[in-house]
Coordinates of C-alpha atoms and ligand atoms in Angstrom, one line a residue:
X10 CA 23.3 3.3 -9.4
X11 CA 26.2 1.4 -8.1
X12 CA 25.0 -1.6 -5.5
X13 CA 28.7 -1.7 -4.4
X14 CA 28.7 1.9 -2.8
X15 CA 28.4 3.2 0.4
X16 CA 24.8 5.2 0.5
X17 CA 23.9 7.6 3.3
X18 CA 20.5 9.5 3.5
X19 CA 18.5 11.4 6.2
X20 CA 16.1 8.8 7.1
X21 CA 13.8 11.2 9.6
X22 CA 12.0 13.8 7.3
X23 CA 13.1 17.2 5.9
X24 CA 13.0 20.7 7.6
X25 CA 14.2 22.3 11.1
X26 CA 13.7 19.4 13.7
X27 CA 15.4 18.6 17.0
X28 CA 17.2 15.3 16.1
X29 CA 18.0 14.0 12.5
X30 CA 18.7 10.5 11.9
X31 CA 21.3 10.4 8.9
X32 CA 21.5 6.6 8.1
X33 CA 24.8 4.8 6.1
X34 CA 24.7 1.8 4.6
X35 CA 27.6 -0.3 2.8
X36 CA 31.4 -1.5 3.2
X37 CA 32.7 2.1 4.1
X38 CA 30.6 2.4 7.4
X39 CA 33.4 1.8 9.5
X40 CA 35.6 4.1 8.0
X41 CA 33.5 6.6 8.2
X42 CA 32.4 6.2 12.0
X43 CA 36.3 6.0 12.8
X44 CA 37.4 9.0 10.8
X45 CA 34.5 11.2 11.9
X46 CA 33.7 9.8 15.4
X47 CA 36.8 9.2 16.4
X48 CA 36.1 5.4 17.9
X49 CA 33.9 3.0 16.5
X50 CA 31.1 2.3 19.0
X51 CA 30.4 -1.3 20.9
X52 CA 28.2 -2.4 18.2
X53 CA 24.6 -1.5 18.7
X54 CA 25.0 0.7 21.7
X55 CA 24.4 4.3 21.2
X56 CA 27.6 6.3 22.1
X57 CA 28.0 10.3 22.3
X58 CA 30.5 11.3 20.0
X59 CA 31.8 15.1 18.3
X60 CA 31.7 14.0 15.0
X61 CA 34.5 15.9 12.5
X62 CA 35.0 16.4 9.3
X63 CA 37.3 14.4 8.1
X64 CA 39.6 16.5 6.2
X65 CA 40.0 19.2 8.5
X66 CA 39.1 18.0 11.7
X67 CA 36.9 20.9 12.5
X68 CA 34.2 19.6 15.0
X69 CA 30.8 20.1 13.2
X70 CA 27.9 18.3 16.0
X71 CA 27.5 16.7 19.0
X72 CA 26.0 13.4 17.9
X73 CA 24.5 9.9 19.3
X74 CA 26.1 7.4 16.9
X75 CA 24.8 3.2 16.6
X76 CA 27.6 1.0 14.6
X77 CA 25.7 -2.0 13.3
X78 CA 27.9 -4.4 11.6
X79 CA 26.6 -7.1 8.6
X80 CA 24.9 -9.2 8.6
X81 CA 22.6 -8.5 11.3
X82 CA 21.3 -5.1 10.3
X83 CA 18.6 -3.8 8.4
X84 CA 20.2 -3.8 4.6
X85 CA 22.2 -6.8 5.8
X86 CA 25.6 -4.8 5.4
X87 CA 27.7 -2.8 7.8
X88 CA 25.7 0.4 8.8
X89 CA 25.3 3.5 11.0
X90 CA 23.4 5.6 11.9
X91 CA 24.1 9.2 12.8
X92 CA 21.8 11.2 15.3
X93 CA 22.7 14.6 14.9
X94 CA 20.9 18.1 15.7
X95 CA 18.2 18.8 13.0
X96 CA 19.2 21.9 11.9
X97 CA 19.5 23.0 8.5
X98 CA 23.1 24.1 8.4
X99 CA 24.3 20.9 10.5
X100 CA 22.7 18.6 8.6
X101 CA 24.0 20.2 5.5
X102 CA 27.4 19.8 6.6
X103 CA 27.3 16.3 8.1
X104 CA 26.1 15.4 4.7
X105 CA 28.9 17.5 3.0
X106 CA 31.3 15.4 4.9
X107 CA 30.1 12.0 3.9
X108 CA 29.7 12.6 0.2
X109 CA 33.4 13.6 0.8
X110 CA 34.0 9.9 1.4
X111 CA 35.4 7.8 -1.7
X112 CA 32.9 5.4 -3.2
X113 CA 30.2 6.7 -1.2
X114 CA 27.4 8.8 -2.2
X115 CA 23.5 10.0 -1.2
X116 CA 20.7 7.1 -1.8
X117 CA 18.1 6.8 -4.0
X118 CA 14.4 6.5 -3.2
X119 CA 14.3 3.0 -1.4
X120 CA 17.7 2.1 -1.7
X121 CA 18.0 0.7 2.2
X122 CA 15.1 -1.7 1.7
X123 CA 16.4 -2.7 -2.0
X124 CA 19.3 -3.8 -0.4
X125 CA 17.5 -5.5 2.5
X126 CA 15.5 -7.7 0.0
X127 CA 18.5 -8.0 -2.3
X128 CA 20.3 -9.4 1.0
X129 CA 17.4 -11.6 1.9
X130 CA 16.6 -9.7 5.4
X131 CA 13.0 -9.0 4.0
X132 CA 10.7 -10.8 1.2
X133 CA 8.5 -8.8 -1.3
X134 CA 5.3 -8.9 1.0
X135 CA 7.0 -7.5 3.8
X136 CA 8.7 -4.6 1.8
X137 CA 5.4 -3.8 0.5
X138 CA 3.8 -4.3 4.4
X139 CA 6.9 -1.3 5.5
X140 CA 6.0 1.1 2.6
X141 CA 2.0 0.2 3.9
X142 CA 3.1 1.1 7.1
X143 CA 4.8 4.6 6.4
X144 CA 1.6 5.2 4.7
X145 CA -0.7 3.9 7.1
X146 CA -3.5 7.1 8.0
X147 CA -5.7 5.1 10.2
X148 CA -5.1 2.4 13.3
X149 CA -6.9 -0.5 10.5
X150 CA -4.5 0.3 7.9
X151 CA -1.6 0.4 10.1
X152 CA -2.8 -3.1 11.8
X153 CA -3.3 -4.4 8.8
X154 CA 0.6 -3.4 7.3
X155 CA 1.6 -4.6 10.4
X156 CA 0.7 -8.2 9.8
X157 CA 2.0 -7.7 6.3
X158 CA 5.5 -6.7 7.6
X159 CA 5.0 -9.5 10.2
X160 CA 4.8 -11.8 7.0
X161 CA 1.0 -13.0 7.0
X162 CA 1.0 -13.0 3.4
X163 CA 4.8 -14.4 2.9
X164 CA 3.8 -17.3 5.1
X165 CA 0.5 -18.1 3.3
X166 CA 2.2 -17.8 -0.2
X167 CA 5.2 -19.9 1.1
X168 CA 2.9 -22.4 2.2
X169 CA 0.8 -22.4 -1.1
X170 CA 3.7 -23.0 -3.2
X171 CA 5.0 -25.9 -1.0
X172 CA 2.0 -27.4 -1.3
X173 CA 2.0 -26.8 -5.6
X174 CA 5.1 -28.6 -5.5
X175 CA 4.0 -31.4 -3.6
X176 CA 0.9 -31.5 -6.6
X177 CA 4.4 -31.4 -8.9
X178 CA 6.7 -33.9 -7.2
X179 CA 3.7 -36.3 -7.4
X180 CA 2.8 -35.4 -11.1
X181 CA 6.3 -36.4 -12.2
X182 CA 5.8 -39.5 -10.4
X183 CA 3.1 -40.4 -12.2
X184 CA 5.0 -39.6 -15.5
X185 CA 7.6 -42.1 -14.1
X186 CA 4.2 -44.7 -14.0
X187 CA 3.3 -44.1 -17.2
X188 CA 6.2 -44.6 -19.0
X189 CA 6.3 -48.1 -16.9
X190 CA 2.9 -48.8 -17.6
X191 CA -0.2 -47.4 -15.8
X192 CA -0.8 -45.2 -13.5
X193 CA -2.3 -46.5 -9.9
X194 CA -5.7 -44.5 -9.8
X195 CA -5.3 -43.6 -6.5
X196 CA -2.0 -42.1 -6.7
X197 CA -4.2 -39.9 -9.6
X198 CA -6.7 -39.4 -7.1
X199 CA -4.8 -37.5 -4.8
X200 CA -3.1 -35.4 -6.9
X201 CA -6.6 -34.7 -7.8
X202 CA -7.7 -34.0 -4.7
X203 CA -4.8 -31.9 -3.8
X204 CA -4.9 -29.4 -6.7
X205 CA -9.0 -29.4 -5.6
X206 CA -8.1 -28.3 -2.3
X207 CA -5.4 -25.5 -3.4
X208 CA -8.0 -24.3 -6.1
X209 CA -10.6 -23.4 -3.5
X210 CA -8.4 -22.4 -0.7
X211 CA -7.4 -19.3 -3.5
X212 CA -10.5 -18.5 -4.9
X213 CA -11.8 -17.8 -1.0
X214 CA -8.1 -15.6 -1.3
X215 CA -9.7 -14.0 -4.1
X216 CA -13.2 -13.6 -3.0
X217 CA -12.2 -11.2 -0.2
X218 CA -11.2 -7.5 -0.9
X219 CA -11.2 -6.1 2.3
X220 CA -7.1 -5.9 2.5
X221 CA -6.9 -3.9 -1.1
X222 CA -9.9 -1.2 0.2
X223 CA -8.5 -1.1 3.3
X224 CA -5.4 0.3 1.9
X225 CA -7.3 2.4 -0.1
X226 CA -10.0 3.7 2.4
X227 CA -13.7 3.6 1.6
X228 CA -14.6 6.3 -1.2
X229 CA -17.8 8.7 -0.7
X230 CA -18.4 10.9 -3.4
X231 CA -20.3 13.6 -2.9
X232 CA -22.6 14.7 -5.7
X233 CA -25.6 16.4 -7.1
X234 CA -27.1 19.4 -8.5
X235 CA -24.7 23.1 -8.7
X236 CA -24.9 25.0 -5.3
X237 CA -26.2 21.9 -3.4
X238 CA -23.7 22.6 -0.6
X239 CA -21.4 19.8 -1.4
X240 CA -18.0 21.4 -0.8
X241 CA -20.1 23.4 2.2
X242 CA -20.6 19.9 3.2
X243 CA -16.7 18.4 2.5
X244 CA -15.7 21.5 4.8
X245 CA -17.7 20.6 7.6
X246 CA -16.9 17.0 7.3
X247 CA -13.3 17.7 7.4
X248 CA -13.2 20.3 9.5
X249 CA -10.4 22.1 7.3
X250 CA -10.9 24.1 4.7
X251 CA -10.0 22.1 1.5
X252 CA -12.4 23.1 -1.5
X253 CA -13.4 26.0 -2.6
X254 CA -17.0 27.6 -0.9
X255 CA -18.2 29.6 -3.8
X256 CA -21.7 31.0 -4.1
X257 CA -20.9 30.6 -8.3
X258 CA -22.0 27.5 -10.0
X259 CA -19.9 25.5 -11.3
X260 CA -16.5 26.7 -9.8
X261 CA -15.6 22.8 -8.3
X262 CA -14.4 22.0 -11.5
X263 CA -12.2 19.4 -10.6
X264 CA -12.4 16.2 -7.6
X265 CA -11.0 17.1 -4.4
X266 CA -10.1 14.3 -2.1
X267 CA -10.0 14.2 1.4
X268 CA -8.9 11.6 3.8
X269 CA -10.5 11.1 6.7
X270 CA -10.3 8.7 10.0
X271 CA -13.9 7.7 11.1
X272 CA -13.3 5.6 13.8
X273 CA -9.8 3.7 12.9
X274 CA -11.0 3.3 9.4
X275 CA -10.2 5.3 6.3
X276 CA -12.6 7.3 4.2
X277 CA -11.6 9.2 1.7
X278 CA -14.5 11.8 0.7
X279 CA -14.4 13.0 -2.6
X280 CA -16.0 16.3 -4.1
X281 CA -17.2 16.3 -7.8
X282 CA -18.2 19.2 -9.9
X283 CA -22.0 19.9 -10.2
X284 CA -23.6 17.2 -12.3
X285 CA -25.4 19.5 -14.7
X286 CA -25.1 19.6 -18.0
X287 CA -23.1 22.1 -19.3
X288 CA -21.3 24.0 -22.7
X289 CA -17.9 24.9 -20.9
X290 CA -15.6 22.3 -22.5
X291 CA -13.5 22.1 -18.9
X292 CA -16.8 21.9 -16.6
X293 CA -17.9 19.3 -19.2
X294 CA -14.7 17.5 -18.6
X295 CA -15.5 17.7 -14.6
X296 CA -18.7 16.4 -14.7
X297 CA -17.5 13.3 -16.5
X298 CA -14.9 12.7 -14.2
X299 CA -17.9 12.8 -11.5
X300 CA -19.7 10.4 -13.0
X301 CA -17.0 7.7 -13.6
X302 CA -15.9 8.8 -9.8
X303 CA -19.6 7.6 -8.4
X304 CA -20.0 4.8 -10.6
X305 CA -16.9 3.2 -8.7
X306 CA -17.6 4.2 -5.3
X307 CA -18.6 2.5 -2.3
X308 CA -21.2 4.9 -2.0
X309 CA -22.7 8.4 -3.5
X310 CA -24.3 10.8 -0.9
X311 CA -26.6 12.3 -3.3
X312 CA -27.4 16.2 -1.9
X313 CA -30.8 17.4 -2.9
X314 CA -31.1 20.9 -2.5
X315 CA -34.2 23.1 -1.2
X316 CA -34.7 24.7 -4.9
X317 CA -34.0 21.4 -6.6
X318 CA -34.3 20.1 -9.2
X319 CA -34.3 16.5 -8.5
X320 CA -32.8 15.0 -11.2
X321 CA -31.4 10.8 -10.4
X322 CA -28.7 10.3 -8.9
X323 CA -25.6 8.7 -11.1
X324 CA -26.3 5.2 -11.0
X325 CA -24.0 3.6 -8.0
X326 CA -23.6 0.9 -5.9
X327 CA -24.9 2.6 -2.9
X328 CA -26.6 5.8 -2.5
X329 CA -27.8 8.1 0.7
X330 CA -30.3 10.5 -0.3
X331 CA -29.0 14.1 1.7
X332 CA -31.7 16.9 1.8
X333 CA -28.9 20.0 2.1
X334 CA -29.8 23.5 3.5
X335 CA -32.3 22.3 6.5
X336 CA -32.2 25.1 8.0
X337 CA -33.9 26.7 5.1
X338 CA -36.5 24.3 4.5
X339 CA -37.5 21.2 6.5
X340 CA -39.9 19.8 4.0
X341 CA -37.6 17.5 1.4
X342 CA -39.7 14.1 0.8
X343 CA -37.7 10.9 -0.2
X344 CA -34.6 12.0 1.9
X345 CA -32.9 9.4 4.0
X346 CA -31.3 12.2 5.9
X347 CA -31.7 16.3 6.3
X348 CA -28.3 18.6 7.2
X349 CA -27.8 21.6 7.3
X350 CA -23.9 22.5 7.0
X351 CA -24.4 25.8 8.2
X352 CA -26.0 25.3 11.9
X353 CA -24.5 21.7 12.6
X354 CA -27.8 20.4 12.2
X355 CA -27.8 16.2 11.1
X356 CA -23.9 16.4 10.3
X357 CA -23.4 14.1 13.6
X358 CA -26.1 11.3 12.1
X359 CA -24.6 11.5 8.8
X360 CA -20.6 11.1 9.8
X361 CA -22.5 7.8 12.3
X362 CA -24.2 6.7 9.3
X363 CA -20.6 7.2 7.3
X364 CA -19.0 5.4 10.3
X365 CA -21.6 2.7 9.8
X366 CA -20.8 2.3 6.8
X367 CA -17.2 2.2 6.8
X368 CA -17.3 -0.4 9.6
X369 CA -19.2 -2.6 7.3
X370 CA -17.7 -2.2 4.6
X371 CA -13.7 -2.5 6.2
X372 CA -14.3 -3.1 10.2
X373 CA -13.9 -7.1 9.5
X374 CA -11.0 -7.0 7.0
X375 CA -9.2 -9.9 7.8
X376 CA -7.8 -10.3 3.8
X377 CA -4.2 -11.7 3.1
X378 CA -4.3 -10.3 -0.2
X379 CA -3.8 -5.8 -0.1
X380 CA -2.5 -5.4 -3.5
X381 CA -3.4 -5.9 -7.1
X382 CA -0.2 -6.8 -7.5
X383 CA -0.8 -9.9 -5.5
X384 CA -4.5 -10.3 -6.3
X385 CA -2.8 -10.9 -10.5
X386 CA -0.1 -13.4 -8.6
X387 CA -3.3 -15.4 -7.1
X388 CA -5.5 -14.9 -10.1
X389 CA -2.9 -16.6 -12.4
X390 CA -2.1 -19.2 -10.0
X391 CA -5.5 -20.1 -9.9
X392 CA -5.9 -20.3 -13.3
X393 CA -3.2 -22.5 -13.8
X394 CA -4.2 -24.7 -11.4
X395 CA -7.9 -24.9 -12.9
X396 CA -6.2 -25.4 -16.1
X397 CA -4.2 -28.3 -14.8
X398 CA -7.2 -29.9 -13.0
X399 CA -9.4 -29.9 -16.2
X400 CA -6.2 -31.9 -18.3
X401 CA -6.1 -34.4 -16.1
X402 CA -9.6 -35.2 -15.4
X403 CA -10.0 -34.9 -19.7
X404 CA -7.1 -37.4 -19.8
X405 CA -4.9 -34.9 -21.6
X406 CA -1.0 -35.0 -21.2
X407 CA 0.1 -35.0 -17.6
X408 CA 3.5 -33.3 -18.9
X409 CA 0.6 -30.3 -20.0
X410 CA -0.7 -30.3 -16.4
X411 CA 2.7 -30.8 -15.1
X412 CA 3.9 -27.6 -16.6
X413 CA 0.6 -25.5 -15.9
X414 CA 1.3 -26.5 -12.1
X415 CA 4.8 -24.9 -12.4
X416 CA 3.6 -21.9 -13.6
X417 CA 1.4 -21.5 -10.7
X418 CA 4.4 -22.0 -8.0
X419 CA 5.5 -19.6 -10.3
X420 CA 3.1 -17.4 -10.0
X421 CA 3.1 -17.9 -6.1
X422 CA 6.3 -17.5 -5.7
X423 CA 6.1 -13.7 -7.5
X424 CA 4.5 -12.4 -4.0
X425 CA 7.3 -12.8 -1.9
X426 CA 10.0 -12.6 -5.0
X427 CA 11.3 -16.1 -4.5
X428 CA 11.5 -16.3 -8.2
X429 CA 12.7 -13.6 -10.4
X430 CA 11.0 -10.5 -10.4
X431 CA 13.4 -7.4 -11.7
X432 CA 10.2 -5.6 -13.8
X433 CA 8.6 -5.2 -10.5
X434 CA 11.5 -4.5 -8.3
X435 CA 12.1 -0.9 -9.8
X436 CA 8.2 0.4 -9.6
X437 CA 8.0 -0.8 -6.2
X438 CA 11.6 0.4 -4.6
X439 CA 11.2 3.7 -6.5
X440 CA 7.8 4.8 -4.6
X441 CA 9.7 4.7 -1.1
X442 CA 11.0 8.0 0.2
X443 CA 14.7 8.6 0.1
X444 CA 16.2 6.9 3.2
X445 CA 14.0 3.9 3.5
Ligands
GDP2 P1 -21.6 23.0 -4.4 O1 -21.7 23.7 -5.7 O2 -22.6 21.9 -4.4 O3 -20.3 22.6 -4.0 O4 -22.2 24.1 -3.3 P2 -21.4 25.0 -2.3 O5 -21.0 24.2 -1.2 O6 -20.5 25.8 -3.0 O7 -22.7 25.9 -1.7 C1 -23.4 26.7 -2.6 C2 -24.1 27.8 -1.8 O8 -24.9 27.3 -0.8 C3 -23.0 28.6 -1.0 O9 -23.4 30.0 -1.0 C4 -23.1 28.1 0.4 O10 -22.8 29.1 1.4 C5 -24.6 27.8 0.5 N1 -24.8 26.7 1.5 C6 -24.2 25.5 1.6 N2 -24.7 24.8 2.6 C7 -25.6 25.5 3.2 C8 -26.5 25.3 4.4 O11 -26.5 24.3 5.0 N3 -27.4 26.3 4.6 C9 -27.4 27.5 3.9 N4 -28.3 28.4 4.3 N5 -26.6 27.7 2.9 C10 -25.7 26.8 2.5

């Protein structure tokens, strides 16, 4: 990968569309717009144009085409964007034509918003609030990216490490005490107080992990006995047909996932293999994956069929007791609910209950923190500033506590990628789509 190249990529999906948006990016953008447009646009206006290719002039679309020149653009360098006709043979062509250009070539995964951070138009919080965004399934998650992109948690992190420093400026001026003589106590008492108030301002950070199950939607696994009407029960909840409905035992021998929007919020519903115990080495393998899947999940609707047995439920952190089958038999004791997924019957109280529960659980996330990645950035910050704390109050070596507080602006400063970050950079860029 070249960062000096010109990279062009379709920016609007694959497949037979009405309009395609190719976008370019890089010191060849002009060039390009005057060889195959003809004219170079007013910058930012949208102009009609019969774009050609530029060796033989032969006209190839009818196209809307945006010139927007560095540094005011989205990667920060000259770029254009190209609206042609979404067809698979034109777009083929137009893109035939660019690679045709010298030192310009298709982009990798990501490459437009590498560049954008590389350039400084975006920090690391708000490359991660765009790639939340494109991802967004549900109005919460996508109001939550939002304020990501809009640089809620760039701002807070910005502010935290402005405050470490202050803790740091004032450390080294009680080093410059010391070595004079003593230090006044209560130049010692604020720097005290200061790193007191930073410490519990990011544990509350840490506390809350509404932002990071947000993004991930609340999980409900579905389990219980063989033939309880679980994947019945995911088909009626989704309302598409995404497991397999087998009379068989046994045949949902792997988790299915769907992802569902109750009421703005994301579920994600998950269907586990019969818990039974069982000699087929693969079912075996299900059923442990089942287990491990409702010992982490928000909650475990745990079907009890008509015929039984009713053995416990997996032990979990929640757990609604379903009676399955109603409309064969009515009479299921120690049920906190009784469905039948093949009349209708109680699937509207349970998807409330579900919504109740996922308004609980994610209808007040108001968290600054949505990613582990940031949750370990806070974490060590935090530590570090604990650490830093306890040396000074034992009367240890302020260059010790000094030097823990710099590791936590450190550590703060890893959010937005104020300080060097290149091992994160490639995971992160790489999971973008091509054209972002
Ligand atoms: P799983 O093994 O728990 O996933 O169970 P399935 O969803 O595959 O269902 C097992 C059998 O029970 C199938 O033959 C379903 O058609 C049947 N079944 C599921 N739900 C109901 C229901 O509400 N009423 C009746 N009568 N049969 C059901």
């Amino acid at each position: 990968m070249r960062s000096g190249d010109t990279i062009f990529a379709t920016a609007s999906g694959y497949g037979r569309a009405a309009v395609c948006l190719i976008r370019i990016s890089g010191s060849e953008s002009r060039t390009i717009l005057e060889r195959m447009a003809g004219v170079l646009p007013q910058p930012r206006r949208a102009a009609l144009k019969v774009l050609r290719d530029p060796s033989s002039g032969e006209p190839l679309d009818q196209a809307l085409v945006l010139w927007m020149p560095g540094p005011n653009s989205f990667t920060g360098e000259d770029q254009a964007e190209l609206h042609i006709h979404g067809g698979l043979a034109t777009r083929a062509a137009v893109l035939r034509s660019l690679s045709s250009f010298e030192n310009c070539r298709a982009a990798e995964a990501g490459e437009f918003t590498r560049r954008a951070f590389l350039n400084g138009r975006m920090d690391l919080a708000q490359v991660e609030g765009l790639a939340d965004i494109i991802d967004a399934e549900t109005e919460a998650q996508r109001r939550q990216a939002m304020l990501q992109l809009e640089g809620r948690l760039g701002d807070a992190s910005e502010r935290w490490r402005e405050n470490i420093l202050l803790v740091l400026a004032l450390l080294e001026a009680s080093l410059d005490f010391s070595d004079e003589g003593d230090v006044p106590e209560d130049l010692e008492a604020d720097i005290l107080r200061r790193l007191g108030l930073l410490e519990k301002e990011l544990a509350k950070v840490l506390e809350n992990r509404s932002g990071e199950r947000l993004r991930e939607g609340l999980t409900v696994v579905l389990a219980g006995p063989p033939n309880a009407g679980k994947s019945t029960l995911l088909n009626a909840l989704a309302r598409r047909d995404v497991a397999i409905v087998s009379p068989i035992a046994g045949t949902t021998r792997d988790l299915i996932e769907v992802h569902c929007d109750l009421g703005g919020l994301p579920v994600v519903i998950v269907d586990t293999a019969g818990l039974r115990e069982s000699g087929d080495l693969i079912e075996q393998e299900g059923v442990a994956r089942a287990r491990a899947r409702a010992g982490a999940a928000d909650l475990v609707l745990w079907l009890i069929p008509p015929e039984g047995p009713v053995t416990e439920p997996p032990s979990a952190r929640r757990v609604l007791r379903v009676g399955t089958k109603a409309d064969l038999d009515r009479g299921r004791p120690g049920c906190d609910l009784l469905i039948s997924a093949a009349s209708g019957e109680g699937i509207p109280e349970l998807i409330r209950r579900l919504e109740e529960e996922a308004e609980a659980a994610l209808g007040q996330a108001d968290a600054i923190v949505t990613r582990e990645r940031h949750r370990k950035a806070v974490e060590r910050a935090h530590l570090s500033l604990v650490g830093a704390r306890k040396m000074l109050e034992s009367g240890g070596p302020v260059e010790l506590a000094a030097e823990e507080v710099r590791l936590a602006s450190r550590a703060v400063g890893e959010i937005t990628g104020r300080v060097d970050v290149e091992h994160v950079l490639d995971r992160l860029f790489s999971s973008f789509c091509i054209g972002k």
